[in-house]
């Protein structure tokens, strides 16, 4: 099978959906001629024209709000926010409008819109350009939340997101854009709420999100050499969350580490850990542990940033501690 | 308004410092000494310099993602600024902020900002504080043409005007927000007209003429201190470099860039100085050499400075 970059997989998904459905259109800062600052929409403006691939002003509230208005009246907008950190500027539109409309309208409205953005640290972009904010969205009823870790998942999940009739936060990771992976030429989609076992194992389960998936895979290799067999579960979508696959894995291994890049307090790991405790306590041989970012704004300096964000070695250490 | 010769030479020095600082920063970036993203101010030096020379040391400014020029123009130390770009413990933010977040409270710089439009309301608050503390300080908000499409711009203009606060809004209109021309993102030609909606005076000036910037800012600041309310200055200017280091710049033509390079604010001031016998070629060469030395020393200082200590990672989240 051919291998393509994560960013190319994103682009292919958008392109194919635009070809399939003329209601799909793209808007965001610098997405047209330039193709987005990470190149995710490169070539689409040339192919589909300025009506369907639109540069916006630097006005995040207006970008999200107008996507809501377009979605509720029959279009299928894909709104790109350059960095997830900028959702803060548009938070009312996301939390009070997009997430609430269908419910408040008694189920009478559909909001088929995707907010695509990228998050995460590791590039020295400092505190206002390095955050991972998935917990905010998972905590807000009315939003679907997707975090793909491979090119294959990115393409299949984005196509599903575009076809979904609900607001979807599609969170890419800035360090994953340049990673390659196998993606078939044929059309496929990946359903929401279906976790993927990225590696089979028997001693311990690592539930890993986004960039933590490749890091967990590396850690698993190191641990395998020490005779520890790691299973890696990638939920892929946080809302809906595939509890079943996670719980099955817990029942098999009896030990769990949840790994995410966002800081630990009130992060997704807390939710997943509590869910496991509530639903599979009897199967646990040890408390659920978390590997997560430190509770501090992401620092600029590389040495500090490396300490702040969870690394492969942190996962290895955590697993070893868990197996005691 | 007569500007004394010594002040003109000081402004020349300052613009040179900013220019040479940026050139050195670009060099360090390509040598992987600076990480993340960096936005250079080359070509726009006259705006920060002219405005900041019209301020007192304890007046406030808020800056943008393109903030090195504002920082130095307001009087920050070059070596500590350079050290911050390199993420060193000696930098203004102890290596935690980097290029986009340099602040220096001693010179009234309330920070560069990674969020476009993020600083404007903060300037309004600083001006409110000056009013409440009756200390007669003013606040300047630097922002780009792109930022003028953020809600924060409109909300800040309205609040400052409704409360007649001493805020000087300085729009650096360099024609683009990353790759998008202002004309594509806005239905108006000039940002300045927006002041009308908030019952605020505004003026459009040549942002590449430091003397015009200085005079305009000086008069505006005097009015602000008298309590006449806020004002908007739109300075037309241009960035010579890409939006960020590494920008392929497919959105503008080489001819356009060349045209604007001819209007280089530093060359222009240099000609003015020579034509008006304010200094000779030789005298200017001596001054330029001094700036080179300062930049060399700043670079050495930054390179030789220690990395922050790992134990400091969790410090300073709270006071
Ligand atoms: C809220 C927010 N949206 C988008 C960005 C990404 N961004 C950084 S600089 C920039 C362009 C800003 O244009 P302008 O205000 O005209 O300033 P200039 O870069 O031209 O100096 C954009 C869109 C950001 N940093 N913050």
XYZ file of C-alpha atoms and ligand atoms in Angstrom:
669
model
C 0.000 0.000 0.000
C 1.206 3.564 -0.640
C 2.479 5.678 2.216
C 1.533 9.335 2.538
C 2.010 12.093 5.083
C -0.578 12.827 7.748
C -1.040 16.322 6.290
C -1.641 14.798 2.847
C -4.219 12.443 4.305
C -6.071 15.421 5.766
C -5.961 17.187 2.415
C -7.210 14.113 0.530
C -10.152 13.744 2.871
C -11.210 17.349 2.369
C -10.738 17.155 -1.396
C -12.700 13.933 -1.816
C -15.560 15.229 0.315
C -15.640 18.490 -1.645
C -15.884 16.475 -4.857
C -18.586 14.248 -3.430
C -20.765 16.978 -1.929
C -20.910 20.511 -3.221
C -22.225 21.740 0.099
C -18.822 21.174 1.637
C -16.621 24.266 1.711
C -13.495 25.443 3.522
C -12.793 28.690 5.312
C -10.045 29.993 7.536
C -7.013 32.247 7.764
C -4.620 31.856 4.819
C -6.300 28.657 3.602
C -6.817 29.743 -0.031
C -3.867 30.512 -2.329
C -1.363 29.674 0.402
C -3.090 26.401 1.339
C -2.988 26.958 5.100
C 0.205 27.514 7.056
C 0.662 23.773 7.504
C -0.332 23.082 3.897
C -3.458 21.101 4.738
C -5.552 22.852 2.066
C -2.833 23.260 -0.560
C -4.199 23.185 -4.116
C -7.866 23.243 -3.131
C -8.304 26.917 -3.971
C -6.813 26.294 -7.420
C -9.140 23.324 -7.933
C -12.394 24.527 -6.396
C -12.101 28.329 -6.581
C -12.573 31.112 -4.112
C -16.256 30.536 -3.412
C -15.539 27.193 -1.804
C -12.066 27.825 -0.386
C -12.224 31.126 1.408
C -9.660 33.213 3.203
C -11.184 34.870 6.225
C -10.165 37.944 8.184
C -8.343 37.280 11.472
C -11.651 37.046 13.303
C -12.054 33.680 15.002
C -15.490 34.437 16.471
C -16.728 35.343 13.016
C -15.138 32.250 11.485
C -16.830 29.854 13.886
C -20.059 31.822 14.143
C -20.466 32.055 10.391
C -19.735 28.341 10.081
C -22.566 27.727 12.535
C -24.906 29.944 10.540
C -23.974 28.245 7.283
C -24.311 24.779 8.800
C -27.706 25.346 10.348
C -28.995 26.563 6.979
C -27.848 23.664 4.871
C -24.138 23.942 4.103
C -21.299 21.770 5.431
C -18.488 24.123 6.410
C -14.997 23.061 7.388
C -13.548 25.915 9.419
C -9.813 25.895 10.019
C -8.374 27.538 13.100
C -4.649 27.939 12.634
C -3.764 26.929 16.206
C -6.095 25.418 18.781
C -5.017 28.165 21.179
C -7.091 30.596 19.114
C -10.329 28.812 20.041
C -10.175 30.994 23.124
C -11.101 33.951 20.944
C -14.087 31.988 19.597
C -15.072 30.107 22.707
C -18.555 31.599 23.030
C -19.403 30.543 19.502
C -18.132 27.034 20.145
C -19.428 26.413 23.648
C -22.572 28.510 23.916
C -23.673 28.378 20.291
C -22.389 25.385 18.316
C -22.609 22.936 21.214
C -26.041 24.080 22.376
C -28.160 24.877 19.346
C -29.540 21.479 18.461
C -30.522 20.710 22.032
C -32.025 24.117 22.744
C -33.994 23.983 19.503
C -35.642 20.776 20.662
C -33.586 18.666 18.290
C -34.858 20.513 15.243
C -31.530 21.848 13.969
C -28.541 20.068 12.458
C -25.064 21.526 12.615
C -22.927 19.679 10.085
C -19.683 21.558 10.669
C -16.075 20.646 11.329
C -13.634 22.822 13.216
C -10.213 21.644 12.103
C -7.202 22.791 14.024
C -3.849 21.567 15.285
C -2.486 21.485 18.780
C 0.379 20.219 20.891
C 3.911 21.260 21.737
C 7.417 20.225 20.875
C 8.337 22.958 18.448
C 9.314 25.787 20.738
C 6.148 27.738 20.017
C 5.755 28.603 23.709
C 2.693 28.932 25.898
C 0.199 30.566 23.523
C 0.842 28.169 20.619
C 1.483 24.757 22.199
C -1.560 23.769 24.189
C -3.651 20.602 24.010
C -7.242 21.560 24.810
C -9.248 18.409 24.063
C -10.521 18.197 27.641
C -12.392 21.504 27.280
C -14.357 20.148 24.345
C -14.913 16.697 25.797
C -16.331 18.434 28.857
C -18.860 20.360 26.759
C -21.936 18.321 25.812
C -22.872 18.809 22.174
C -19.445 18.543 20.581
C -17.811 15.533 19.004
C -14.072 15.351 19.519
C -11.589 13.580 17.260
C -7.836 13.122 17.745
C -6.245 11.029 14.986
C -2.731 9.662 15.456
C -1.942 8.229 12.005
C -2.470 9.283 8.374
C -4.906 6.378 7.914
C -7.010 7.460 10.871
C -6.803 11.140 9.934
C -8.258 10.534 6.488
C -10.977 8.084 7.469
C -12.066 10.059 10.512
C -12.072 13.416 8.752
C -14.376 12.048 6.055
C -16.712 10.824 8.766
C -16.485 14.193 10.518
C -17.463 16.055 7.361
C -20.459 13.760 6.864
C -21.555 14.053 10.504
C -24.526 16.309 11.225
C -22.997 17.602 14.464
C -20.244 20.072 15.297
C -16.969 18.160 15.334
C -13.686 19.372 16.823
C -11.040 17.719 14.674
C -7.753 18.054 16.550
C -4.616 17.317 14.569
C -1.164 17.327 16.158
C 1.449 19.664 14.740
C 4.240 17.097 15.096
C 2.240 14.385 13.319
C 1.812 16.349 10.062
C 5.125 15.129 8.681
C 4.715 11.487 9.692
C 4.049 8.920 7.001
C 1.706 5.982 7.067
C -0.178 3.607 4.834
C -3.375 4.960 3.338
C -5.308 3.027 0.683
C -6.231 4.728 -2.581
C -9.784 3.400 -2.333
C -12.513 5.239 -0.527
C -12.988 4.367 3.157
C -14.328 5.973 6.299
C -13.753 5.211 9.968
C -16.787 5.319 12.256
C -16.705 7.494 15.361
C -16.607 5.713 18.727
C -14.392 2.874 17.541
C -11.030 2.676 19.271
C -8.095 1.067 17.524
C -5.673 -1.371 19.105
C -2.367 -0.027 17.873
C -0.410 -2.897 19.441
C -1.508 -6.147 21.071
C -0.146 -7.082 24.486
C -0.961 -8.844 27.723
C 0.775 -7.199 30.698
C -0.383 -3.611 30.624
C -2.734 -1.388 28.622
C -1.690 2.075 27.524
C -4.563 4.258 26.424
C -2.756 6.858 24.305
C -3.971 9.972 22.508
C -2.586 11.561 19.342
C 1.164 12.226 19.576
C 1.340 9.911 22.574
C 0.548 6.960 20.296
C 3.907 6.959 18.470
C 5.606 7.660 21.798
C 3.787 4.742 23.444
C 4.758 2.482 20.542
C 8.394 3.398 21.080
C 8.063 2.806 24.799
C 6.462 -0.581 24.100
C 9.514 -1.617 22.056
C 11.815 -0.723 24.923
C 9.583 -2.539 27.409
C 9.322 -5.604 25.163
C 13.096 -5.985 25.420
C 12.616 -6.125 29.175
C 9.990 -8.809 28.778
C 6.953 -6.594 29.310
C 4.086 -6.969 26.848
C 2.221 -3.718 26.200
C -1.171 -3.258 24.579
C -1.847 0.174 23.114
C -5.405 1.402 22.713
C -5.963 4.578 20.704
C -9.517 5.841 21.334
C -9.288 8.045 18.193
C -12.510 9.812 19.133
C -13.076 11.120 22.663
C -16.706 11.910 21.976
C -18.091 9.380 21.378
C -15.688 7.309 23.487
C -15.327 3.594 22.843
C -15.536 2.421 26.447
C -15.979 -1.178 25.415
C -12.635 -1.615 23.708
C -10.855 0.126 26.572
C -12.597 -2.020 29.182
C -11.949 -5.244 27.272
C -8.273 -4.416 27.188
C -8.302 -3.614 30.917
C -9.935 -6.958 31.629
C -7.210 -8.654 29.639
C -4.186 -6.904 31.199
C -5.427 -5.696 34.590
C -3.110 -2.679 34.462
C -3.641 0.685 32.776
C -1.685 3.799 31.950
C -3.457 6.689 30.264
C -1.066 8.880 28.270
C -1.881 12.327 26.923
C 0.082 15.446 26.236
C -2.300 17.939 27.848
C -1.542 18.777 31.447
C -2.749 16.267 33.981
C -5.279 18.114 36.138
C -8.799 17.528 34.844
C -7.373 16.087 31.659
C -8.938 13.333 29.582
C -6.890 10.823 31.565
C -8.859 11.684 34.681
C -12.111 10.881 32.921
C -10.908 7.641 31.375
C -9.341 6.555 34.640
C -12.542 7.234 36.590
C -14.583 5.408 33.970
C -12.343 2.350 34.321
C -12.599 2.512 38.103
C -16.381 2.657 37.926
C -16.806 -0.063 35.369
C -13.901 -2.479 35.742
C -12.588 -2.053 39.276
C -12.670 -5.774 39.951
C -10.329 -6.459 37.064
C -7.646 -3.981 38.150
C -4.445 -5.308 39.703
C -3.130 -1.798 40.361
C -4.404 1.780 40.365
C -4.769 3.427 36.955
C -1.807 5.721 36.323
C -1.490 8.796 34.148
C 1.380 10.080 32.045
C 0.603 13.662 31.134
C 2.003 17.127 30.665
C 2.970 19.073 33.761
C 0.614 21.641 35.229
C 2.355 24.667 33.859
C 2.092 26.758 30.689
C 4.327 25.183 28.022
C 7.727 26.901 28.272
C 9.748 28.152 25.287
C 13.160 26.778 26.236
C 13.722 23.314 24.770
C 15.123 21.734 27.884
C 12.147 22.919 29.937
C 9.661 22.029 27.209
C 11.034 18.482 27.037
C 10.576 18.086 30.774
C 7.112 19.642 30.690
C 5.732 17.392 27.946
C 5.522 13.613 28.424
C 8.316 11.695 26.708
C 8.901 8.056 25.789
C 11.007 7.527 28.890
C 8.204 8.839 31.113
C 5.918 6.130 29.743
C 8.556 3.443 30.275
C 9.133 4.574 33.845
C 5.419 4.716 34.586
C 4.810 1.203 33.258
C 7.728 -0.198 35.245
C 6.437 1.470 38.385
C 2.981 0.063 37.732
C 4.332 -3.449 37.378
C 6.397 -2.747 40.503
C 7.426 71.163 15.546
C 11.202 71.462 15.592
C 13.010 68.180 16.402
C 16.443 68.696 17.842
C 19.389 67.207 16.040
C 20.555 65.068 18.868
C 17.150 63.404 19.074
C 17.231 62.684 15.351
C 20.586 60.962 15.734
C 19.315 58.978 18.695
C 16.363 57.819 16.633
C 18.765 56.841 13.874
C 20.771 54.772 16.334
C 17.665 53.103 17.664
C 16.374 52.177 14.232
C 19.802 50.804 13.358
C 19.828 48.764 16.552
C 16.463 47.245 15.713
C 17.510 46.511 12.119
C 20.808 44.930 13.064
C 19.233 43.050 15.937
C 16.720 41.520 13.536
C 19.374 40.634 10.977
C 21.371 38.901 13.672
C 18.294 37.129 14.989
C 17.576 35.834 11.497
C 21.132 34.548 11.301
C 20.810 32.827 14.677
C 17.494 31.309 13.609
C 19.071 29.757 10.506
C 21.861 28.451 12.732
C 19.203 26.722 14.900
C 20.023 28.816 17.945
C 16.477 30.206 17.984
C 13.478 27.893 17.801
C 9.748 28.203 17.295
C 8.523 30.893 14.968
C 9.930 34.362 14.640
C 8.448 37.418 12.969
C 10.878 40.121 11.911
C 10.187 43.847 12.014
C 12.639 44.835 9.259
C 11.195 47.745 7.267
C 8.874 48.954 10.011
C 11.448 50.404 12.429
C 10.251 53.979 12.034
C 6.866 53.257 13.615
C 8.046 51.808 16.927
C 10.922 54.286 17.137
C 8.898 57.400 16.339
C 6.117 56.449 18.731
C 8.292 55.303 21.622
C 10.477 58.398 21.445
C 7.308 60.386 22.066
C 6.719 58.477 25.318
C 8.185 58.589 28.793
C 10.005 55.589 30.115
C 7.140 54.774 32.460
C 4.381 55.019 29.854
C 2.965 51.694 28.768
C 2.971 49.822 25.508
C 1.424 46.542 24.436
C 3.085 44.818 21.544
C 2.371 42.165 18.931
C 3.791 38.886 17.659
C 6.185 41.121 15.676
C 7.446 42.621 18.883
C 11.250 42.889 18.939
C 11.148 46.415 17.509
C 8.630 47.728 20.039
C 10.594 46.156 22.844
C 13.901 47.764 21.873
C 12.308 51.075 20.893
C 10.795 51.356 24.365
C 14.273 51.003 25.819
C 14.736 47.325 26.615
C 18.285 46.019 26.835
C 19.493 44.395 23.645
C 21.459 41.655 25.369
C 18.566 40.514 27.565
C 16.227 40.556 24.569
C 18.661 38.456 22.553
C 19.077 36.050 25.466
C 15.315 35.538 25.545
C 15.245 34.676 21.850
C 17.812 32.000 22.637
C 15.703 30.730 25.532
C 18.365 31.509 28.112
C 17.966 31.985 31.850
C 19.269 35.544 31.531
C 16.552 36.520 29.040
C 13.721 38.900 29.864
C 11.374 35.990 30.503
C 13.988 33.574 31.834
C 13.725 31.569 28.632
C 10.063 30.767 29.163
C 8.558 33.262 26.724
C 10.737 33.396 23.612
C 10.407 35.743 20.652
C 6.649 36.169 20.805
C 6.226 36.943 24.481
C 8.940 39.349 25.554
C 7.855 41.759 28.250
C 9.848 44.310 30.235
C 7.844 45.923 32.982
C 10.684 48.329 33.799
C 10.316 50.040 30.451
C 6.523 49.783 30.528
C 6.371 46.996 27.943
C 3.369 44.882 28.908
C 4.364 42.214 26.481
C 4.552 40.989 22.972
C 1.598 38.714 22.257
C 1.105 35.451 20.458
C -2.583 36.145 20.097
C -3.485 38.608 17.363
C -5.524 41.376 18.970
C -4.809 40.039 22.450
C -2.986 43.129 23.693
C -5.509 45.824 22.822
C -7.827 45.427 25.825
C -4.787 45.232 28.087
C -3.697 48.677 26.903
C -7.155 49.989 27.770
C -6.775 48.546 31.256
C -3.337 50.097 31.700
C -4.761 53.468 30.727
C -7.644 52.998 33.145
C -5.151 52.195 35.858
C -3.191 55.364 35.041
C -6.405 57.341 35.334
C -7.356 55.764 38.657
C -3.880 56.255 40.051
C -3.747 59.806 38.654
C -0.163 59.336 37.468
C -0.686 60.878 34.032
C 0.760 57.926 32.174
C -0.509 56.909 28.743
C -0.773 53.514 27.057
C 0.053 52.695 23.458
C -1.432 49.673 21.723
C 0.574 48.522 18.718
C -1.317 46.208 16.380
C -1.450 45.211 12.729
C -4.030 45.822 10.044
C -5.013 42.172 10.398
C -5.652 42.576 14.107
C -8.093 45.385 13.372
C -10.569 42.694 12.292
C -10.630 41.128 15.735
C -13.466 41.879 18.112
C -10.909 42.979 20.692
C -9.966 45.931 18.489
C -13.537 47.173 18.283
C -14.314 46.509 21.916
C -11.145 48.270 23.033
C -11.720 51.305 20.823
C -15.250 51.631 22.128
C -14.366 51.245 25.784
C -11.385 53.592 25.614
C -13.495 56.218 23.890
C -16.554 55.799 26.099
C -14.352 56.288 29.153
C -12.048 58.865 27.481
C -8.968 56.899 28.459
C -5.438 57.894 27.450
C -4.838 55.131 24.906
C -2.997 55.685 21.661
C -3.989 53.027 19.138
C -1.166 52.595 16.640
C -2.025 50.461 13.640
C 1.006 49.269 11.712
C -0.592 48.715 8.352
C 1.919 46.662 6.396
C -0.787 45.574 3.928
C -0.885 41.874 4.862
C -2.031 39.513 7.595
C 0.296 36.585 6.902
C -0.682 35.990 3.236
C -4.014 37.776 3.135
C -4.027 41.373 1.860
C -5.934 43.814 4.031
C -8.038 44.628 0.983
C -9.232 41.010 0.785
C -10.063 40.727 4.466
C -11.775 44.088 4.901
C -14.353 46.193 3.107
C -12.490 49.445 3.752
C -9.222 50.808 2.411
C -7.952 52.433 5.598
C -8.177 51.196 9.171
C -8.309 54.834 10.304
C -11.946 55.287 9.239
C -13.021 52.843 11.907
C -12.218 55.404 14.594
C -15.225 57.407 13.462
C -17.572 54.694 14.649
C -16.208 55.238 18.135
C -16.172 59.039 18.001
C -12.404 59.029 18.112
C -9.983 61.187 16.091
C -7.696 59.335 13.712
C -4.929 60.148 11.281
C -3.124 58.325 8.476
C 0.613 58.861 8.281
C 3.638 57.643 6.358
C 4.953 54.990 8.688
C 8.323 54.953 6.975
C 9.056 58.551 7.937
C 10.236 58.476 11.508
C 10.047 62.249 11.876
C 6.404 62.310 10.857
C 5.650 59.391 13.173
C 7.407 61.127 16.047
C 5.631 64.462 15.527
C 2.218 62.858 15.207
C 2.718 60.694 18.270
C 4.113 63.579 20.305
C 1.077 65.739 19.625
C -1.292 62.846 20.256
C 0.339 61.972 23.567
C 0.101 65.589 24.744
C -3.627 65.534 24.050
C -3.984 62.180 25.766
C -2.284 63.550 28.872
C -4.688 66.487 28.887
C -7.543 64.023 29.127
C -8.911 64.550 25.636
C -9.524 60.833 25.129
C -7.997 58.182 22.894
C -6.740 58.478 19.356
C -5.903 56.192 16.447
C -2.830 56.562 14.257
C -2.618 54.414 11.148
C 0.983 54.177 9.966
C 1.342 52.869 6.429
C 4.398 50.692 6.223
C 5.742 47.387 4.901
C 7.658 44.389 6.134
C 10.633 43.590 3.931
C 10.819 39.976 5.025
C 8.246 37.199 4.905
C 5.634 36.945 7.620
C 7.832 34.483 9.474
C 11.309 33.184 8.806
C 10.901 30.650 6.016
C 7.804 32.200 4.423
C 7.920 31.461 0.640
C 5.979 34.691 -0.010
C 3.912 33.567 -2.991
C 1.253 36.124 -2.132
C 3.199 39.225 -3.158
C 5.427 40.160 -6.080
C 9.155 40.802 -6.064
C 8.463 44.166 -7.695
C 6.235 45.209 -4.817
C 8.887 44.254 -2.277
C 11.569 46.102 -4.274
C 9.386 49.216 -4.513
C 8.996 49.292 -0.767
C 12.660 48.620 -0.121
C 13.333 51.870 -1.932
C 11.248 53.537 0.774
C 13.365 51.980 3.525
C 12.846 54.139 6.617
C 16.481 53.905 7.690
C 17.965 54.873 4.324
C 15.501 57.690 4.259
C 16.507 59.101 7.615
C 20.163 58.691 6.673
C 19.650 60.844 3.558
C 17.798 63.415 5.629
C 20.632 63.560 8.152
C 23.268 64.016 5.462
C 21.283 66.527 3.418
C 20.590 68.673 6.460
C 24.163 68.485 7.735
C 23.096 66.897 10.975
C 26.036 64.517 10.739
C 28.641 63.505 8.178
C 29.124 60.144 6.512
C 32.080 59.532 8.794
C 30.122 60.356 11.916
C 27.328 58.030 10.884
C 29.829 55.272 10.134
C 31.180 55.596 13.672
C 27.660 55.333 15.074
C 26.882 52.302 12.926
C 30.073 50.625 14.034
C 29.033 51.164 17.645
C 25.705 49.452 16.939
C 27.532 46.515 15.341
C 29.622 46.166 18.490
C 26.556 46.290 20.718
C 24.879 43.561 18.675
C 28.035 41.418 18.719
C 28.224 41.746 22.477
C 24.545 40.926 22.857
C 24.976 37.810 20.768
C 28.003 36.703 22.769
C 26.171 37.386 26.007
C 23.193 35.343 24.839
C 25.270 32.457 23.506
C 27.345 32.296 26.676
C 24.379 32.542 29.021
C 23.231 29.445 30.890
C 20.105 27.472 30.100
C 17.324 27.815 32.666
C 17.495 25.380 35.513
C 15.126 22.406 35.302
C 14.045 23.180 38.849
C 12.633 26.498 37.623
C 10.091 24.852 35.333
C 7.223 25.071 37.811
C 8.115 28.485 39.232
C 6.165 31.641 38.473
C 2.805 30.121 37.641
C 1.487 32.115 40.594
C 2.953 35.117 42.362
C -6.022 35.016 17.515
C -5.000 34.694 16.512
N -5.378 34.327 15.270
C -4.458 34.020 14.346
C -3.126 34.065 14.639
C -2.097 33.679 13.606
N -1.413 34.882 13.116
C -0.248 35.280 13.653
S 0.282 36.700 12.990
C -1.044 36.802 11.971
C -1.179 37.947 11.032
C -1.319 39.241 11.742
O -1.469 40.271 10.822
P -1.372 41.771 11.295
O -2.203 41.985 12.503
O -1.664 42.611 10.116
O 0.141 41.937 11.747
P 1.460 41.766 10.862
O 1.835 40.318 10.931
O 1.143 42.191 9.493
O 2.479 42.605 11.541
C -1.887 35.715 12.163
C -3.119 35.469 11.405
C -2.767 34.430 15.953
N -1.478 34.454 16.340
N -3.707 34.747 16.856
